């Protein structure tokens, strides 16, 4: 993804070609993420694109949580609580594990915890 300086150079190029009056949008991922966290628009839908396997796994887990909790809002709230409880170090170790099997095994064995050596 280009940085702001690269976008500026691209804008200068477009202006030099007579396209300076065209409508444009500057998208800054960190600012957009801050807006999503603040949620001033009171949005209620979660939409993102993933690969087919992750889509299937996520929806299976979502359905499992909703089945146990019955209330979708409560289920999502609890899912977010569980995600928030995982330390960044654990996430990095799961990522470094290189495969779902290794990540699952590290998590189940507790070898992903900082106090485990």
PDB file of N, CA and C in Angstrom, residues 1 10 14 16 23 25 31-32 38 41-42 50 60-61 63 68 78 80-81 85 87 95-96 101 103 109 112:
ATOM      1  N   UNK A   1       0.856  -1.173   0.000  1.00  0.00           N
ATOM      2  CA  UNK A   1       0.000   0.000   0.000  1.00  0.00           C
ATOM      3  C   UNK A   1       0.902   1.237   0.000  1.00  0.00           C
ATOM      4  N   UNK A  10       1.535  10.933  -6.780  1.00  0.00           N
ATOM      5  CA  UNK A  10       0.537  10.504  -7.760  1.00  0.00           C
ATOM      6  C   UNK A  10      -0.455  11.640  -8.041  1.00  0.00           C
ATOM      7  N   UNK A  14      -1.380  13.462 -11.555  1.00  0.00           N
ATOM      8  CA  UNK A  14      -2.740  13.614 -12.072  1.00  0.00           C
ATOM      9  C   UNK A  14      -3.052  15.082 -12.388  1.00  0.00           C
ATOM     10  N   UNK A  16      -0.883  17.347 -13.180  1.00  0.00           N
ATOM     11  CA  UNK A  16      -0.112  17.723 -14.377  1.00  0.00           C
ATOM     12  C   UNK A  16      -0.776  17.230 -15.662  1.00  0.00           C
ATOM     13  N   UNK A  23     -13.148  14.258  -8.753  1.00  0.00           N
ATOM     14  CA  UNK A  23     -13.445  13.839  -7.383  1.00  0.00           C
ATOM     15  C   UNK A  23     -12.439  12.772  -6.962  1.00  0.00           C
ATOM     16  N   UNK A  25     -10.781  10.556  -3.176  1.00  0.00           N
ATOM     17  CA  UNK A  25     -10.892  10.262  -1.751  1.00  0.00           C
ATOM     18  C   UNK A  25      -9.524   9.818  -1.251  1.00  0.00           C
ATOM     19  N   UNK A  31      -6.755   5.953  10.309  1.00  0.00           N
ATOM     20  CA  UNK A  31      -7.854   6.862  10.644  1.00  0.00           C
ATOM     21  C   UNK A  31      -9.187   6.143  10.479  1.00  0.00           C
ATOM     22  N   UNK A  32      -9.319   5.347   9.417  1.00  0.00           N
ATOM     23  CA  UNK A  32     -10.562   4.585   9.213  1.00  0.00           C
ATOM     24  C   UNK A  32     -10.775   3.585  10.351  1.00  0.00           C
ATOM     25  N   UNK A  38     -14.581   4.098  17.179  1.00  0.00           N
ATOM     26  CA  UNK A  38     -15.440   5.106  17.811  1.00  0.00           C
ATOM     27  C   UNK A  38     -16.908   4.861  17.459  1.00  0.00           C
ATOM     28  N   UNK A  41     -21.221   6.581  13.853  1.00  0.00           N
ATOM     29  CA  UNK A  41     -22.358   6.372  12.948  1.00  0.00           C
ATOM     30  C   UNK A  41     -23.330   5.319  13.487  1.00  0.00           C
ATOM     31  N   UNK A  42     -22.969   4.681  14.596  1.00  0.00           N
ATOM     32  CA  UNK A  42     -23.795   3.636  15.234  1.00  0.00           C
ATOM     33  C   UNK A  42     -24.063   2.471  14.280  1.00  0.00           C
ATOM     34  N   UNK A  50     -12.614 -12.592   3.551  1.00  0.00           N
ATOM     35  CA  UNK A  50     -11.592 -13.553   3.957  1.00  0.00           C
ATOM     36  C   UNK A  50     -11.570 -14.680   2.927  1.00  0.00           C
ATOM     37  N   UNK A  60     -19.126 -21.154  11.337  1.00  0.00           N
ATOM     38  CA  UNK A  60     -19.421 -22.326  12.169  1.00  0.00           C
ATOM     39  C   UNK A  60     -19.268 -21.968  13.650  1.00  0.00           C
ATOM     40  N   UNK A  61     -18.199 -21.246  13.985  1.00  0.00           N
ATOM     41  CA  UNK A  61     -17.993 -20.835  15.385  1.00  0.00           C
ATOM     42  C   UNK A  61     -19.049 -19.827  15.824  1.00  0.00           C
ATOM     43  N   UNK A  63     -22.074 -19.548  14.708  1.00  0.00           N
ATOM     44  CA  UNK A  63     -23.317 -20.288  14.927  1.00  0.00           C
ATOM     45  C   UNK A  63     -23.279 -21.080  16.232  1.00  0.00           C
ATOM     46  N   UNK A  68     -25.317 -21.528  21.777  1.00  0.00           N
ATOM     47  CA  UNK A  68     -25.160 -21.640  23.234  1.00  0.00           C
ATOM     48  C   UNK A  68     -25.793 -20.442  23.939  1.00  0.00           C
ATOM     49  N   UNK A  78     -19.565 -11.748  23.935  1.00  0.00           N
ATOM     50  CA  UNK A  78     -18.695 -12.723  24.603  1.00  0.00           C
ATOM     51  C   UNK A  78     -17.527 -13.131  23.709  1.00  0.00           C
ATOM     52  N   UNK A  80     -16.083 -11.284  21.483  1.00  0.00           N
ATOM     53  CA  UNK A  80     -15.138 -10.164  21.502  1.00  0.00           C
ATOM     54  C   UNK A  80     -14.367 -10.147  22.825  1.00  0.00           C
ATOM     55  N   UNK A  81     -15.038 -10.453  23.931  1.00  0.00           N
ATOM     56  CA  UNK A  81     -14.352 -10.532  25.228  1.00  0.00           C
ATOM     57  C   UNK A  81     -13.250 -11.588  25.194  1.00  0.00           C
ATOM     58  N   UNK A  85      -9.143 -10.942  25.397  1.00  0.00           N
ATOM     59  CA  UNK A  85      -8.381 -11.526  26.509  1.00  0.00           C
ATOM     60  C   UNK A  85      -7.065 -12.164  26.045  1.00  0.00           C
ATOM     61  N   UNK A  87      -3.496 -12.113  24.809  1.00  0.00           N
ATOM     62  CA  UNK A  87      -2.421 -11.132  24.712  1.00  0.00           C
ATOM     63  C   UNK A  87      -1.786 -11.109  23.319  1.00  0.00           C
ATOM     64  N   UNK A  95       0.746 -17.037  15.323  1.00  0.00           N
ATOM     65  CA  UNK A  95       1.092 -16.703  13.950  1.00  0.00           C
ATOM     66  C   UNK A  95       2.399 -17.382  13.545  1.00  0.00           C
ATOM     67  N   UNK A  96       3.362 -17.349  14.451  1.00  0.00           N
ATOM     68  CA  UNK A  96       4.667 -17.960  14.183  1.00  0.00           C
ATOM     69  C   UNK A  96       4.591 -19.481  14.133  1.00  0.00           C
ATOM     70  N   UNK A 101      -2.749 -26.411  13.079  1.00  0.00           N
ATOM     71  CA  UNK A 101      -2.551 -27.527  13.992  1.00  0.00           C
ATOM     72  C   UNK A 101      -1.559 -27.157  15.096  1.00  0.00           C
ATOM     73  N   UNK A 103      -0.733 -24.127  16.047  1.00  0.00           N
ATOM     74  CA  UNK A 103      -1.313 -23.055  16.847  1.00  0.00           C
ATOM     75  C   UNK A 103      -2.318 -23.617  17.838  1.00  0.00           C
ATOM     76  N   UNK A 109      -2.015 -26.791  24.891  1.00  0.00           N
ATOM     77  CA  UNK A 109      -0.994 -27.211  25.846  1.00  0.00           C
ATOM     78  C   UNK A 109      -0.542 -26.085  26.764  1.00  0.00           C
ATOM     79  N   UNK A 112       1.746 -21.383  24.791  1.00  0.00           N
ATOM     80  CA  UNK A 112       1.695 -20.036  24.229  1.00  0.00           C
ATOM     81  C   UNK A 112       1.714 -18.976  25.309  1.00  0.00           C
TER      82      UNK A 112
END
